[in-house]
Coordinates of C-alpha atoms in Angstrom, one line a residue:
M1 CA 44.4 -12.3 37.1
K2 CA 40.8 -11.2 36.8
T3 CA 38.3 -12.3 39.4
P4 CA 35.1 -14.0 38.1
L5 CA 33.1 -10.8 38.8
L6 CA 35.6 -8.6 36.9
A7 CA 35.7 -11.1 34.1
F8 CA 31.9 -11.0 33.9
F9 CA 31.8 -7.2 33.8
A10 CA 34.6 -7.1 31.2
S11 CA 32.9 -9.5 28.9
S12 CA 29.6 -7.7 29.3
F13 CA 31.2 -4.4 28.5
F14 CA 32.8 -5.7 25.3
A15 CA 29.6 -7.4 24.3
L16 CA 27.7 -4.1 24.8
S17 CA 30.4 -2.2 22.9
N18 CA 30.2 -4.6 20.0
S19 CA 26.5 -4.3 19.8
V20 CA 26.7 -0.5 19.8
V21 CA 29.3 -0.5 17.0
A22 CA 27.1 -2.9 15.0
A23 CA 24.1 -0.6 15.6
E24 CA 26.1 2.5 14.6
T25 CA 27.7 1.0 11.5
P26 CA 25.1 -1.0 9.6
F27 CA 25.9 -2.5 6.2
A28 CA 23.7 -4.5 3.9
I29 CA 23.1 -5.7 0.4
A30 CA 20.1 -6.8 -1.7
I31 CA 20.0 -8.3 -5.2
H32 CA 17.4 -9.3 -7.7
G33 CA 17.4 -11.5 -10.8
G34 CA 14.2 -10.3 -12.4
A35 CA 10.5 -10.3 -11.7
G36 CA 7.6 -11.8 -13.7
T37 CA 5.5 -14.9 -14.1
I38 CA 7.6 -16.9 -11.8
E39 CA 5.5 -19.8 -10.4
K40 CA 6.6 -22.8 -8.4
A41 CA 4.8 -25.2 -10.7
R42 CA 7.2 -24.3 -13.5
F43 CA 10.3 -25.4 -11.6
T44 CA 11.6 -28.8 -10.9
P45 CA 13.2 -29.2 -7.4
A46 CA 16.6 -29.3 -9.1
Q47 CA 16.0 -26.1 -11.0
E48 CA 14.7 -24.2 -8.0
K49 CA 17.8 -25.3 -6.0
E50 CA 20.1 -24.1 -8.8
Y51 CA 18.4 -20.7 -8.9
R52 CA 18.6 -20.3 -5.1
A53 CA 22.2 -21.3 -5.1
K54 CA 23.1 -18.7 -7.7
L55 CA 21.2 -16.0 -5.9
T56 CA 23.0 -17.0 -2.7
Q57 CA 26.3 -16.9 -4.4
A58 CA 25.7 -13.4 -5.7
V59 CA 24.5 -11.9 -2.5
E60 CA 27.3 -13.5 -0.5
T61 CA 29.8 -12.2 -2.9
G62 CA 28.6 -8.7 -2.5
Y63 CA 28.3 -9.0 1.3
K64 CA 31.8 -10.3 1.6
V65 CA 33.1 -7.0 0.1
L66 CA 31.0 -5.0 2.6
H67 CA 32.1 -7.2 5.6
Q68 CA 35.7 -6.6 4.7
G69 CA 35.2 -2.8 4.7
G70 CA 34.8 -2.4 1.0
E71 CA 32.7 0.2 -0.8
S72 CA 29.1 -0.3 -1.7
L73 CA 30.0 0.4 -5.4
D74 CA 32.4 -2.6 -5.3
A75 CA 29.8 -4.8 -3.6
V76 CA 27.1 -3.9 -6.2
T77 CA 29.5 -4.5 -9.1
A78 CA 30.7 -7.9 -7.7
A79 CA 27.2 -9.2 -7.0
I80 CA 25.9 -8.2 -10.4
A81 CA 28.9 -9.7 -12.2
V82 CA 28.0 -13.1 -10.7
L83 CA 24.5 -12.9 -12.1
E84 CA 25.8 -11.7 -15.5
Q85 CA 27.8 -14.9 -15.8
S86 CA 24.8 -17.1 -15.1
P87 CA 22.6 -18.4 -18.0
Y88 CA 19.6 -18.3 -15.5
F89 CA 19.1 -14.6 -15.6
N90 CA 18.5 -12.1 -18.4
A91 CA 21.8 -10.3 -18.3
G92 CA 25.2 -11.2 -19.7
R93 CA 25.4 -14.9 -20.6
G94 CA 21.7 -15.4 -20.0
A95 CA 20.6 -12.4 -22.2
V96 CA 17.5 -12.7 -24.3
Y97 CA 17.6 -12.4 -28.1
T98 CA 16.7 -9.4 -30.2
Y99 CA 14.2 -9.9 -33.1
D100 CA 17.2 -10.3 -35.5
G101 CA 18.7 -13.1 -33.4
G102 CA 21.5 -11.2 -31.6
H103 CA 22.0 -9.7 -28.1
E104 CA 22.1 -6.1 -27.0
L105 CA 23.0 -5.4 -23.4
D106 CA 22.4 -2.5 -21.1
A107 CA 23.6 -1.6 -17.6
S108 CA 24.0 1.3 -15.2
I109 CA 25.5 2.1 -11.8
M110 CA 25.2 5.0 -9.4
D111 CA 27.1 6.3 -6.4
G112 CA 25.0 7.6 -3.6
R113 CA 27.7 9.9 -2.2
N114 CA 27.6 12.3 -5.1
R115 CA 25.2 11.0 -7.7
E116 CA 28.0 10.1 -10.0
A117 CA 26.7 7.5 -12.5
G118 CA 27.7 5.5 -15.5
A119 CA 25.7 3.6 -18.1
V120 CA 26.0 1.7 -21.3
A121 CA 23.2 0.8 -23.8
G122 CA 23.0 -1.5 -26.7
V123 CA 26.4 -3.1 -26.4
K124 CA 27.0 -6.4 -28.2
H125 CA 30.5 -7.6 -27.4
I126 CA 30.9 -6.7 -23.7
E127 CA 31.1 -9.7 -21.3
S128 CA 30.2 -7.7 -18.2
P129 CA 28.1 -4.6 -19.0
I130 CA 28.1 -3.6 -15.3
N131 CA 31.8 -3.4 -15.2
L132 CA 31.8 -1.2 -18.3
A133 CA 29.2 1.1 -16.8
R134 CA 31.5 1.4 -13.8
L135 CA 34.3 2.4 -16.1
V136 CA 32.1 5.0 -17.8
M137 CA 31.4 6.5 -14.4
D138 CA 35.0 6.4 -13.2
N139 CA 37.0 7.2 -16.3
S140 CA 34.8 9.3 -18.7
V141 CA 33.2 12.7 -18.6
H142 CA 29.9 11.2 -19.7
V143 CA 27.1 9.3 -18.0
M144 CA 25.8 7.1 -20.8
L145 CA 27.5 5.6 -23.8
S146 CA 25.8 3.5 -26.4
G147 CA 26.5 0.9 -29.1
Q148 CA 29.7 1.1 -31.1
G149 CA 30.9 4.2 -29.2
A150 CA 30.6 2.4 -25.9
E151 CA 32.6 -0.5 -27.3
E152 CA 35.3 1.9 -28.6
F153 CA 35.6 3.3 -25.1
A154 CA 35.8 -0.2 -23.7
K155 CA 38.7 -1.0 -26.0
E156 CA 40.5 2.2 -24.9
Q157 CA 40.0 1.0 -21.3
G158 CA 41.6 -2.3 -22.0
V159 CA 38.3 -4.3 -22.0
E160 CA 38.5 -7.3 -24.4
L161 CA 35.6 -7.6 -26.8
I162 CA 33.9 -11.0 -27.2
E163 CA 31.8 -12.6 -29.9
N164 CA 28.1 -11.9 -29.6
N165 CA 27.2 -15.6 -29.9
L166 CA 28.9 -16.2 -26.5
F167 CA 25.6 -15.0 -25.0
D168 CA 23.6 -17.7 -26.8
T169 CA 21.5 -20.1 -24.8
E170 CA 19.1 -22.7 -26.0
S171 CA 16.3 -21.7 -23.7
R172 CA 16.4 -18.0 -24.7
Y173 CA 16.5 -19.0 -28.4
K174 CA 13.4 -21.1 -27.9
A175 CA 11.7 -18.1 -26.3
L176 CA 12.6 -15.9 -29.3
L177 CA 11.0 -18.4 -31.7
K178 CA 7.8 -18.5 -29.6
A179 CA 7.8 -14.7 -29.4
K180 CA 8.2 -14.4 -33.2
Q181 CA 5.4 -16.9 -33.8
K182 CA 3.1 -14.8 -31.6
L183 CA 4.2 -11.6 -33.4
D184 CA 3.5 -13.2 -36.8
K185 CA 0.1 -14.3 -35.7
A186 CA -0.8 -10.8 -34.4
K187 CA 0.4 -9.3 -37.7
A188 CA -2.4 -11.3 -39.5
T189 CA -5.0 -9.1 -37.8
S190 CA -3.1 -5.8 -37.4
K191 CA -0.5 -4.0 -39.4
E192 CA 0.4 -1.6 -36.6
Y193 CA 3.7 -2.3 -34.9
Q194 CA 2.4 -1.0 -31.6
A195 CA -0.7 -3.2 -31.6
V196 CA 1.3 -6.3 -32.7
H197 CA 3.9 -5.7 -30.0
K198 CA 1.3 -5.4 -27.3
A199 CA 0.1 -8.9 -28.2
L200 CA 3.2 -10.3 -26.6
P201 CA 2.7 -11.6 -23.0
N202 CA 4.5 -9.6 -20.3
S203 CA 6.9 -12.5 -19.7
Y204 CA 8.7 -11.5 -23.0
K205 CA 9.1 -7.9 -21.9
M206 CA 10.8 -8.4 -18.5
G207 CA 14.0 -9.7 -17.0
T208 CA 16.9 -7.8 -15.3
V209 CA 19.5 -8.3 -12.6
G210 CA 20.5 -5.7 -10.0
A211 CA 21.9 -4.9 -6.6
V212 CA 21.8 -2.2 -4.0
A213 CA 24.2 -1.8 -1.1
L214 CA 25.1 0.2 2.0
D215 CA 28.7 0.1 3.2
K216 CA 30.2 0.7 6.6
N217 CA 30.9 4.3 5.7
G218 CA 27.2 4.9 5.2
N219 CA 27.4 5.2 1.5
L220 CA 24.7 3.8 -0.8
A221 CA 25.1 2.4 -4.4
A222 CA 22.8 0.8 -6.9
G223 CA 23.4 -1.0 -10.2
T224 CA 21.3 -2.8 -12.8
S225 CA 22.1 -5.0 -15.9
T226 CA 19.9 -6.6 -18.5
G227 CA 19.6 -8.2 -21.9
G228 CA 16.4 -6.3 -22.4
M229 CA 13.2 -7.5 -24.0
T230 CA 12.8 -10.7 -26.1
A231 CA 12.4 -9.9 -29.8
K232 CA 13.2 -6.2 -29.3
R233 CA 13.8 -4.1 -32.4
Y234 CA 15.1 -0.8 -33.6
G235 CA 17.8 -0.5 -30.9
R236 CA 15.2 -0.5 -28.1
V237 CA 16.6 0.6 -24.8
G238 CA 14.7 -0.1 -21.5
D239 CA 14.9 1.4 -18.0
A240 CA 18.0 -0.5 -16.8
P241 CA 20.6 2.0 -18.1
V242 CA 18.4 5.0 -17.4
I243 CA 19.4 6.8 -14.2
G244 CA 16.2 7.6 -12.3
A245 CA 14.1 4.9 -14.0
G246 CA 15.9 1.6 -13.4
T247 CA 18.7 2.7 -11.1
F248 CA 19.1 5.5 -8.5
A249 CA 21.1 6.1 -5.4
E250 CA 21.6 9.0 -3.1
N251 CA 22.8 9.0 0.6
E252 CA 20.0 11.4 1.5
S253 CA 17.3 8.9 0.8
C254 CA 17.9 5.4 -0.6
A255 CA 19.2 3.2 -3.4
V256 CA 16.9 1.4 -5.9
S257 CA 17.4 -1.1 -8.7
A258 CA 14.3 -2.0 -10.7
T259 CA 13.1 -4.9 -12.9
G260 CA 10.0 -5.1 -15.0
H261 CA 8.4 -3.8 -18.1
G262 CA 10.9 -1.0 -18.8
E263 CA 8.7 1.4 -20.7
Y264 CA 6.5 1.9 -17.6
F265 CA 9.5 2.3 -15.4
I266 CA 10.9 5.0 -17.7
R267 CA 7.7 6.9 -18.1
Y268 CA 7.1 6.9 -14.3
N269 CA 10.7 7.5 -13.3
V270 CA 10.3 4.7 -10.8
A271 CA 13.6 4.5 -9.0
S272 CA 14.0 8.2 -8.3
D273 CA 10.3 8.6 -7.5
I274 CA 10.7 6.1 -4.7
C275 CA 13.7 7.9 -3.2
A276 CA 11.9 11.3 -3.6
R277 CA 9.0 10.0 -1.5
V278 CA 11.5 8.9 1.2
K279 CA 13.4 12.2 1.0
Y280 CA 10.6 14.8 0.7
Q281 CA 7.6 13.0 2.3
G282 CA 9.4 11.2 5.1
K283 CA 8.1 7.8 3.9
T284 CA 9.9 4.6 4.9
I285 CA 11.3 2.7 2.0
A286 CA 8.7 0.0 2.5
E287 CA 5.9 2.6 2.2
A288 CA 7.4 4.4 -0.8
G289 CA 8.1 1.2 -2.6
D290 CA 4.6 -0.1 -2.1
E291 CA 3.1 3.1 -3.2
V292 CA 5.0 3.2 -6.5
I293 CA 5.0 -0.5 -7.4
N294 CA 1.4 -1.3 -6.3
G295 CA -0.3 2.1 -6.2
V296 CA 1.2 3.8 -9.3
L297 CA 2.3 1.1 -11.7
K298 CA 0.0 -1.9 -11.1
P299 CA -3.3 0.0 -12.0
I300 CA -1.9 1.0 -15.4
G301 CA -0.4 -2.4 -16.2
G302 CA 3.2 -1.7 -15.2
T303 CA 4.5 -5.0 -13.9
G304 CA 7.7 -5.6 -12.1
G305 CA 9.5 -4.9 -8.8
V306 CA 12.3 -3.1 -7.1
I307 CA 14.9 -3.7 -4.4
I308 CA 15.5 -0.8 -2.0
I309 CA 18.0 0.0 0.8
D310 CA 18.4 3.0 3.0
T311 CA 21.3 4.4 5.1
K312 CA 20.0 2.6 8.2
G313 CA 20.4 -0.8 6.5
N314 CA 16.7 -1.3 6.1
I315 CA 15.7 -3.4 3.1
S316 CA 12.5 -3.6 1.1
L317 CA 11.8 -5.9 -1.9
P318 CA 8.3 -5.1 -3.3
F319 CA 6.9 -6.5 -6.5
N320 CA 3.5 -6.9 -8.2
T321 CA 4.1 -10.1 -10.1
S322 CA 3.8 -13.7 -9.1
G323 CA 7.5 -13.8 -8.3
M324 CA 10.8 -12.0 -8.2
Y325 CA 14.3 -13.6 -7.8
R326 CA 15.7 -11.8 -4.8
A327 CA 18.2 -12.1 -1.9
S328 CA 19.5 -9.9 0.9
K329 CA 21.9 -9.9 3.8
S330 CA 23.0 -7.4 6.4
N331 CA 25.1 -7.3 9.6
T332 CA 21.9 -7.9 11.5
Q333 CA 20.0 -10.1 9.1
A334 CA 21.0 -13.6 7.9
T335 CA 21.0 -14.5 4.3
Y336 CA 17.5 -14.4 2.8
V337 CA 16.6 -15.8 -0.6
G338 CA 13.2 -15.7 -2.2
I339 CA 11.7 -16.5 -5.6
F340 CA 7.9 -16.8 -5.2
N341 CA 5.4 -14.2 -3.8
D342 CA 4.5 -16.3 -0.7
E343 CA 7.9 -16.3 0.9

């Protein structure tokens, strides 16, 4: 039987040991559901509660995988799949409409251990694009598959194709009608497609979901999924499936998932630029993220944000818009959920 003094030292030793283990093996996850003109006045209390609940569900789903010793890739896939099933976010069942009234989905995923990656673009009949991107990474010799070819690969992998109209939502359809009205009005003064398209507010050009994670083995992963841009045409593909632009992960630096006006994120190679600043300039993820999102993109009109995580479990969630749906959790940080820029 232990004396009170021995019991005290024993309990102190185990408490210290546990704290050391926690410090040596950090694990964490962060998610986003898109950035843009997200202002509190536009939400009813019930709507805000529903958005926060879904963000909480997604981050907790991914965190559970990590807590149980699972891989960061599995955590990222699980968290994004939750958001793809929600009509609140521009991915999967909440995807925006193309100009022709359909849906074209993009997604990508990357493994920080070895830079293995998988992506799909312009798929129309895939319920979970992030899961298909994972299959491309794991079971093909390619990085990106598009359109019909990606869906042929999906069928070979046993993925059931669904009807495109299963992605329909009333709110997104109303947004399409408003966008086309604005486009038609702009056409009256200009016949140039580029000028007409620029007449659309940025809110029609944004919306993505994503996740980044660090597992107990010190491995990073990142993933992104989107329905793209409202009223997009000609098979437009944004940054979400582009490795280095919308998604990037490497254990030597960090993992990033982006959301915003994709053309800018492609042109400025945003996700990998942030990690390069960490790797080669010794910047923290907070410094690197702020430099790119606010110092590089904002002055040229590139709106959006990113979620970033490093191998120490540090998390940064910078954005240059009025809001970004976001959440995070780690073994040292309680669940955090944010929507607006003042929280």
